[in-house]
XYZ file of C-alpha atoms in Angstrom:
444
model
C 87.698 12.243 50.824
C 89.758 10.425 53.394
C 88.417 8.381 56.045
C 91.595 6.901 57.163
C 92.706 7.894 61.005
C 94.588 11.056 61.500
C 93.976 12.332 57.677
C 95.249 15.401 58.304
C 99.060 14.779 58.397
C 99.420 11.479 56.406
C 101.117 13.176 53.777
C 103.157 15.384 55.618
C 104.618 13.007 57.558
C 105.078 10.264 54.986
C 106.964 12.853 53.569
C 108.720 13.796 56.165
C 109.968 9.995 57.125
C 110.481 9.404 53.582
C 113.396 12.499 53.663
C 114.374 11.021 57.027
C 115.092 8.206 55.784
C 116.549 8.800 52.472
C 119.107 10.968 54.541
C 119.450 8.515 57.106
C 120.337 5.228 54.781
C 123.538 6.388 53.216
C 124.904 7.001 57.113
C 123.349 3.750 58.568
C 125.045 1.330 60.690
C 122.506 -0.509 62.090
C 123.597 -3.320 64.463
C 121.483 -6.319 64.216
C 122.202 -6.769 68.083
C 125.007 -9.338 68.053
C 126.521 -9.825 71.601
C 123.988 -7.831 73.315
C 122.720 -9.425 76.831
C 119.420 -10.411 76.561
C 119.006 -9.458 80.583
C 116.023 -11.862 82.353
C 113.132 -9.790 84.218
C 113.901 -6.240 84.065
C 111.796 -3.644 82.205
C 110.549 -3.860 78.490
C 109.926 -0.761 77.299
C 107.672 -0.214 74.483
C 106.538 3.158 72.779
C 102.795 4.005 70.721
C 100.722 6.350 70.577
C 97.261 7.455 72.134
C 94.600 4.504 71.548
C 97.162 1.586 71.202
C 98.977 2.572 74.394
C 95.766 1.708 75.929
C 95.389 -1.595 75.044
C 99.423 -2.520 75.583
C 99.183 -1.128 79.109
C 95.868 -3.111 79.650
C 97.643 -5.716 78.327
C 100.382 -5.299 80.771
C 98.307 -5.800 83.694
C 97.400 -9.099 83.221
C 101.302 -10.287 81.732
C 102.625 -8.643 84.709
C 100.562 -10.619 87.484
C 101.623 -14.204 86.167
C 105.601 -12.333 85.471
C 106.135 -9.690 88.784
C 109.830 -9.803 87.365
C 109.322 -8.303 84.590
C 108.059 -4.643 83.820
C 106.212 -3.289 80.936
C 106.564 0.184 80.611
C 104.462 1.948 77.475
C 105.348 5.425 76.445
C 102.677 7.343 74.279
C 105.415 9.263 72.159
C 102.394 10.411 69.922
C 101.315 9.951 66.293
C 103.124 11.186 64.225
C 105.858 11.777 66.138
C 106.939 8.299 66.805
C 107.728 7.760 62.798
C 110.621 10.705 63.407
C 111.748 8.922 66.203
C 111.989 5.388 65.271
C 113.141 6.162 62.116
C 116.334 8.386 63.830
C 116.845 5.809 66.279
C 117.269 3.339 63.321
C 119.671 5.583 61.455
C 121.826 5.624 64.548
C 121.915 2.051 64.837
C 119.552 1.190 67.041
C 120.553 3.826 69.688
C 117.580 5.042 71.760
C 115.373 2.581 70.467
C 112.738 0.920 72.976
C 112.693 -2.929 73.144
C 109.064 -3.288 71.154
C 107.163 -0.326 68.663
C 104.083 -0.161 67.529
C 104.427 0.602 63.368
C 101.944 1.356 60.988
C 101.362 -0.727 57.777
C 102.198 2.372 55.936
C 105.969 2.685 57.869
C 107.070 -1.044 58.686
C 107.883 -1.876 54.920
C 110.563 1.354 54.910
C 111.835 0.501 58.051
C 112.533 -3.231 56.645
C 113.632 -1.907 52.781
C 116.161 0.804 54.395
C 117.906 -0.855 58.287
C 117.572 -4.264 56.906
C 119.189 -5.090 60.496
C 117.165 -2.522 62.862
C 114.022 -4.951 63.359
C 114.699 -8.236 65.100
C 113.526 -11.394 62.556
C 111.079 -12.805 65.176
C 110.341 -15.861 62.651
C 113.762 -17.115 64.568
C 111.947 -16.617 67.505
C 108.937 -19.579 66.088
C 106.869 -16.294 64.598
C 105.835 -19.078 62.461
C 103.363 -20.918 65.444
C 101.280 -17.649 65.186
C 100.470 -17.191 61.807
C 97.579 -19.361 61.446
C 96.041 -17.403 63.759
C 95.837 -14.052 61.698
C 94.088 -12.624 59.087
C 96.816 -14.141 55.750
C 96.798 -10.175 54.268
C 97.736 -8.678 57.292
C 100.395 -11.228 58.477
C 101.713 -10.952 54.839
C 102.743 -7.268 55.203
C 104.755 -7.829 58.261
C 107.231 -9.898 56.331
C 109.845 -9.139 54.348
C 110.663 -9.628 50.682
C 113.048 -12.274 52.627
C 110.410 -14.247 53.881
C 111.337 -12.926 57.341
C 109.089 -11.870 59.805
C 109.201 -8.557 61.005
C 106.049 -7.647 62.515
C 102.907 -9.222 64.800
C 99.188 -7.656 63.449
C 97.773 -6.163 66.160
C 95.081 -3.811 64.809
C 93.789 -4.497 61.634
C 91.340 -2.619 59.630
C 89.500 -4.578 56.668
C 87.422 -1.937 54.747
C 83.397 -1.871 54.030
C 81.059 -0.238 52.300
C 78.550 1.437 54.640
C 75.374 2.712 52.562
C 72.720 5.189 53.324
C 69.675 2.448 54.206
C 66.911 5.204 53.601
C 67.861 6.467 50.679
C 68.576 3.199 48.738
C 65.187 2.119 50.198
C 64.065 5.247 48.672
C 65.204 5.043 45.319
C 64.041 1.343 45.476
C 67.446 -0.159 45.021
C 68.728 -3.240 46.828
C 72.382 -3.007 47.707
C 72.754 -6.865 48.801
C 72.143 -7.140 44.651
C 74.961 -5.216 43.716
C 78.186 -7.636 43.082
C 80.415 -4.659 41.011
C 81.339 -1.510 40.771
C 79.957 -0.865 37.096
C 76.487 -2.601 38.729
C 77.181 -0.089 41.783
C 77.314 3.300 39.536
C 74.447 2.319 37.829
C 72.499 2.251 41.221
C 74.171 5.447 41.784
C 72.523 6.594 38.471
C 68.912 5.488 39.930
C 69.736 6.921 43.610
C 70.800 10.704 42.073
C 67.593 10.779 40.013
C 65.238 9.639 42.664
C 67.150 11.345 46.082
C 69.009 13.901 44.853
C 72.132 12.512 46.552
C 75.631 11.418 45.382
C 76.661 7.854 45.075
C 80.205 9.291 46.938
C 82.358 12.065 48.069
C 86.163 12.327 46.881
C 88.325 15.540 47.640
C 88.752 15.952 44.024
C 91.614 18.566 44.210
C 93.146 16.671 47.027
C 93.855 19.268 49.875
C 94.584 16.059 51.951
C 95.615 12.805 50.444
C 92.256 11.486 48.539
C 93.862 8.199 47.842
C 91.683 5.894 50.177
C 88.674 4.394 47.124
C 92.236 3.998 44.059
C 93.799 2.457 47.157
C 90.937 0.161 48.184
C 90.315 -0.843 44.710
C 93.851 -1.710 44.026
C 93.666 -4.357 47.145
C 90.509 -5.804 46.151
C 92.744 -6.487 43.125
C 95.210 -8.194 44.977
C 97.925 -4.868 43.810
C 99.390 -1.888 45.079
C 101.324 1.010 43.965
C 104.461 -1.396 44.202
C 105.167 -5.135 44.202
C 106.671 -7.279 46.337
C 110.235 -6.726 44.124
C 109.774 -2.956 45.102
C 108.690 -2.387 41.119
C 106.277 0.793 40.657
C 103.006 -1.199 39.174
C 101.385 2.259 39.229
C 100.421 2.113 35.959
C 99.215 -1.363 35.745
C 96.253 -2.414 34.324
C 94.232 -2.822 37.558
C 95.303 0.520 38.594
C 93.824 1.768 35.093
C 91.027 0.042 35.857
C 90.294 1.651 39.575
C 90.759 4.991 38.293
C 88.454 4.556 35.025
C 85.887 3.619 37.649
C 86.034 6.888 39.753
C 86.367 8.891 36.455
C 83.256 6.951 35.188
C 81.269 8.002 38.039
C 82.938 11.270 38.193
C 81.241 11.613 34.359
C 77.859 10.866 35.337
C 78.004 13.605 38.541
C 77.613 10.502 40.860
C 80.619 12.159 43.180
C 80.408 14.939 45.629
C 83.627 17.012 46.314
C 83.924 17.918 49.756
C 87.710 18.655 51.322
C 89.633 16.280 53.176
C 88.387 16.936 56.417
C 84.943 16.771 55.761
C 84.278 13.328 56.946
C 81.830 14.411 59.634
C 79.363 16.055 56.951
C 79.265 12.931 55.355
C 78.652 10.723 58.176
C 76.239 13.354 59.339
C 74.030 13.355 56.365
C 74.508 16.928 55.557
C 76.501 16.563 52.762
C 74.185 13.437 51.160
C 75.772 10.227 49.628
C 74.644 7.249 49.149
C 77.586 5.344 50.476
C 80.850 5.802 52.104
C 84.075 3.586 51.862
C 85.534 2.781 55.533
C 87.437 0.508 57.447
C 86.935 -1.738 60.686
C 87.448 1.306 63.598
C 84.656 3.798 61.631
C 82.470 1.292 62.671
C 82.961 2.006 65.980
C 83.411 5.523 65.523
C 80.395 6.827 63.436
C 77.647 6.143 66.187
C 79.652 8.422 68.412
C 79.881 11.146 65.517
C 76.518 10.676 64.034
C 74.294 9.441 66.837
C 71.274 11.332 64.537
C 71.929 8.389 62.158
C 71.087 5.694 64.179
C 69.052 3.177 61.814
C 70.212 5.129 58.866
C 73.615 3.652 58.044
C 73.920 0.224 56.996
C 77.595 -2.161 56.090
C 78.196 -4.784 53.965
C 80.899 -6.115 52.485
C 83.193 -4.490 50.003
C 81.673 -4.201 46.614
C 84.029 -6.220 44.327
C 85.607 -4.607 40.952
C 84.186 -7.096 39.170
C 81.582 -9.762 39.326
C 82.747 -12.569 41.255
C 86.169 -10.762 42.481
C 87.340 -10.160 45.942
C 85.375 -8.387 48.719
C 88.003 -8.381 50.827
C 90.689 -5.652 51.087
C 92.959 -4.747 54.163
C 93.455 -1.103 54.176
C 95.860 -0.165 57.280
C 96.860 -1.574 60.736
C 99.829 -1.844 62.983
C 102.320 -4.388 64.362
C 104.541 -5.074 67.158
C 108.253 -4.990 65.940
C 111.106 -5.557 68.284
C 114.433 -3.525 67.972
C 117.219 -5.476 67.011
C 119.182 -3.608 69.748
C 117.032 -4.934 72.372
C 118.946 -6.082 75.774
C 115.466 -8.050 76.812
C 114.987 -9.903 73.756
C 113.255 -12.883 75.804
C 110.821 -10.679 77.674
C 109.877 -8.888 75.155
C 108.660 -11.317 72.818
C 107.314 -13.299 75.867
C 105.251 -10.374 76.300
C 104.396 -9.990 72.430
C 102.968 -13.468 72.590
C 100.977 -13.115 75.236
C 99.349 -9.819 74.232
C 99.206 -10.716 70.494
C 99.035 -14.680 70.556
C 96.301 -15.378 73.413
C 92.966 -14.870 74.061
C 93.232 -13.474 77.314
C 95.972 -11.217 75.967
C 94.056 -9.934 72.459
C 90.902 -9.601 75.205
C 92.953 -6.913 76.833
C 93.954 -5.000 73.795
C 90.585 -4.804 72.701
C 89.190 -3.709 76.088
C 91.735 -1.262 76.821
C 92.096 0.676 73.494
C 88.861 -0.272 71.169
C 91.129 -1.584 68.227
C 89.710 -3.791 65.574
C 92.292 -7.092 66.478
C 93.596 -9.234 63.405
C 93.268 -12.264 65.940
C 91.292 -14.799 64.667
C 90.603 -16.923 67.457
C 89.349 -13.557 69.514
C 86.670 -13.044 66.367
C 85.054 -15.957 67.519
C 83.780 -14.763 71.077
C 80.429 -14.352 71.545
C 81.189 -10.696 72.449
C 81.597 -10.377 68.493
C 78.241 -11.893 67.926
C 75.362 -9.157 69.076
C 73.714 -7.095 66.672
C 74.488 -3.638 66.576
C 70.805 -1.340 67.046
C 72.929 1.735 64.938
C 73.070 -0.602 61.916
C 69.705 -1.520 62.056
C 70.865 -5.051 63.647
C 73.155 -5.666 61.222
C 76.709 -7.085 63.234
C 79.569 -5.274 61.803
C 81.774 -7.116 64.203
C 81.357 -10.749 62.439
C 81.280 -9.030 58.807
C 84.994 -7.365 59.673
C 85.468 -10.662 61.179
C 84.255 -12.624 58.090
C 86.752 -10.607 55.777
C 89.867 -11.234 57.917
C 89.158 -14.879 57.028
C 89.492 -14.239 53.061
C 92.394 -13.893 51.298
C 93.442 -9.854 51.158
C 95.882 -8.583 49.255
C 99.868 -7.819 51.031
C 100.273 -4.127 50.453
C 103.673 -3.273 49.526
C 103.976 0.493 50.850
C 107.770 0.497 50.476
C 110.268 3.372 51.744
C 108.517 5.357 48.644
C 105.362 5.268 49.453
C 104.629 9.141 50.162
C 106.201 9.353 46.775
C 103.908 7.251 44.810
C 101.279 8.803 46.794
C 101.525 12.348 45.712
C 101.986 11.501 42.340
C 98.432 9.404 42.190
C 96.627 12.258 43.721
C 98.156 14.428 41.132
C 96.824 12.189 38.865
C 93.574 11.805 40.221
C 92.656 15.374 40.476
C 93.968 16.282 36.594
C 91.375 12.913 35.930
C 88.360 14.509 37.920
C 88.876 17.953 37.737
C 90.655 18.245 34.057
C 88.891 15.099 32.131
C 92.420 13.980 31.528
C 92.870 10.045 30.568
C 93.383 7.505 33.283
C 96.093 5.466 31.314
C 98.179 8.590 30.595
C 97.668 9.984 33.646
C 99.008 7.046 35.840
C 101.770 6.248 33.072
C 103.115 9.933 33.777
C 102.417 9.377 37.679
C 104.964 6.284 37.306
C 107.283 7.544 35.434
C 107.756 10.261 38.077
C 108.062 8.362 40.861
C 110.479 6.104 39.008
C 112.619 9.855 38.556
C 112.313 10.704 41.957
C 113.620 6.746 43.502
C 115.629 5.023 40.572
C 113.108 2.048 41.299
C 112.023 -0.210 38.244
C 108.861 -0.125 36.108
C 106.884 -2.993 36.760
C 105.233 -2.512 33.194
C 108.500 -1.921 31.441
């Protein structure tokens, strides 16, 4: 099951960037800007797509009152057709590009691995001044391997584990006990013998990416598909582990298989499980999907692999990244620091497009402090808030990401559906994607 925004065409259009830009690299020429003016006032142009527009043009209103010589102009070029663009605009130098983009987590890695020279290094810029200010996970994967920074957070997305409240008060289990995920099955064990329902819901044959709980466990294991060398880690230990997990309570017919774009019968209850893996904006989202549930959903924390490990995993988010071929270099991150660097300015984001903000100073408001009636009074806000805080894992997605992808859902559904082995099953997975890129084993 995938729960991740826009599930539909993830893999389609990682896969259609990643041929982009495995066409595009051997004919780059990026620029990285030198002698370009950097023109004072004029118009910044920026392009994103539907709900982040929203918040940059809010944004824009209140930069634009204290700067009337500057303009900031945001384009919604649409999701996912800004990847094809950005990514063409790099291959052609830097031609066509607009002075700032919005980039997912997912994209900003290939963009940096293949035009080492298309995104400006805004740590020349004193990047640095900012970073205390963010969550250290999601501040991590706007660098480079370089140390460089490429990227401001602006939405962020920390994952939780929202739980059925009335049927683990049912089955007489207390979640706020569990502290793994072999302690977690077990309850699953209790809750399917006492409800009826599954502990979770996976698309086992994977009719859309079904990636999200491997790719979850892997960050609350401080890994990834890759590492920060660009290695496949694939078949790592920890990514042996995650999958033994799902395949353990795969065994025990603790997991529903619904298809990938069934998320609303399991927010809806009519497809019963006990609880759901999600990240920050579902929180926002499921009250307005599943208003029947009011009371009935609870969130806590992510449940850690093991006892005493991380409950804390980043799972997606975007950045601000300025083109290298920008002619209003000054404006533009004037603007970036305003919208992503102030109160007033991560205030405006928030109001105008409803995005869960990495800011940490902005988690503080007392607007992040009320209790939330849907979650039974639980605050969702200050739990998201709390996990920002930890230390998260950087996810390396790489220009080979969709790769990596496909082959772990391959491997995923011959696990669930075929019984196969975890461990030979990921080491095949690997191996492929190692075919496919000419990138290293991590594992040898």
């Amino acid at each position: 099951m995938n729960y991740r925004r826009t599930p539909a065409w993830r893999r389609a259009a990682a896969v259609g960037v990643a041929t982009t830009l495995a066409l595009a690299a051997a004919s780059c020429s990026s620029s990285d800007g030198d002698g370009q003016s950097d023109e004072a006032g004029g118009t910044v142009t920026i392009w994103s797509w539907k709900g982040p527009t929203q918040g940059l043009q809010e944004a824009a209103k209140g930069y634009q009152l204290a700067h009337p010589e500057v303009k900031i102009e945001v384009t919604d070029v649409g999701n996912p057709a800004i990847w094809t663009k950005i990514t063409t605009g790099m291959a052609a130098g830097g031609a066509g590009l607009p002075d700032v983009m919005n980039i997912g987590v997912d994209y900003i890695g290939s963009y940096i691995e293949k035009f080492p020279t298309g995104l400006e290094d805004l740590s020349a810029k004193g990047a640095a001044k900012l970073e205390p200010d963010f969550a250290p996970g999601a501040w991590a994967s706007g660098t480079g391997a370089d140390g460089k920074v490429y990227g401001i957070p602006y939405e962020v997305n920390p994952a939780a584990t929202f739980y059925r409240t009335d049927l683990f008060q049912k089955a007489g289990v207390d979640i706020d006990a569990i502290g793994s995920w072999d302690q977690l099955i077990e309850a699953g064990k209790t809750i399917k013998a006492k409800t009826g329902a599954s502990l979770f819901a996976l698309d086992k044959s994977a009719t859309t990416s079904a990636a999200n709980y491997f790719q979850t466990l892997m960050a609350l294991q401080d890994t990834f598909y890759f590492d920060e060398a660009g290695k496949i880690t694939l078949d790592g230990e920890k990514q042996v582990k995650a999958l033994g997990l799902l395949k353990k309570a795969n065994d025990l017919g603790l997991v529903a298989n619904v298809s990938g774009n069934d998320g609303a019968q399991i927010q809806t209850g009519k497809v019963p499980v006990a609880t759901m893996d999600g990240p920050a904006w579902m929180a926002g989202s499921l009250p307005e999907s599943a208003p029947e549930m009011k009371g009935k959903w609870g969130i806590r924390k992510e449940i850690p692999v093991e006892t005493g490990g991380s409950s804390s995993a980043i799972v997606g988010g975007t950045y601000l990244s300025m083109s290298a071929t920008s002619k209003h270099k000054s404006a533009a991150w004037d603007f970036m620091q305003y919208a992503l660097g102030t109160k007033e300015g991560e205030q405006a984001l928030y109001k105008g497009g409803g995005l869960f903000p990495g800011y940490l100073p902005l988690l503080e408001d007392p607007s992040f402090s009320a209790p939330d009636a849907y979650y039974g009074g639980q605050n969702p806000k200050q739990l998201f808030a709390s996990e920002l805080k930890a230390k998260s894992a950087k996810l390396n997605y790489t220009s080979d990401y969709a790769q990596a992808l496909k082959a772990y859902d391959d491997a995923q559904t011959a696990v669930l559906l075929r019984n196969a082995d975890p461990a030979t099953e990921l080491q095949k997975a690997a191996k492929l994607v190692a075919t496919q890129t000419g990138r290293e084993l991590a594992n040898g």
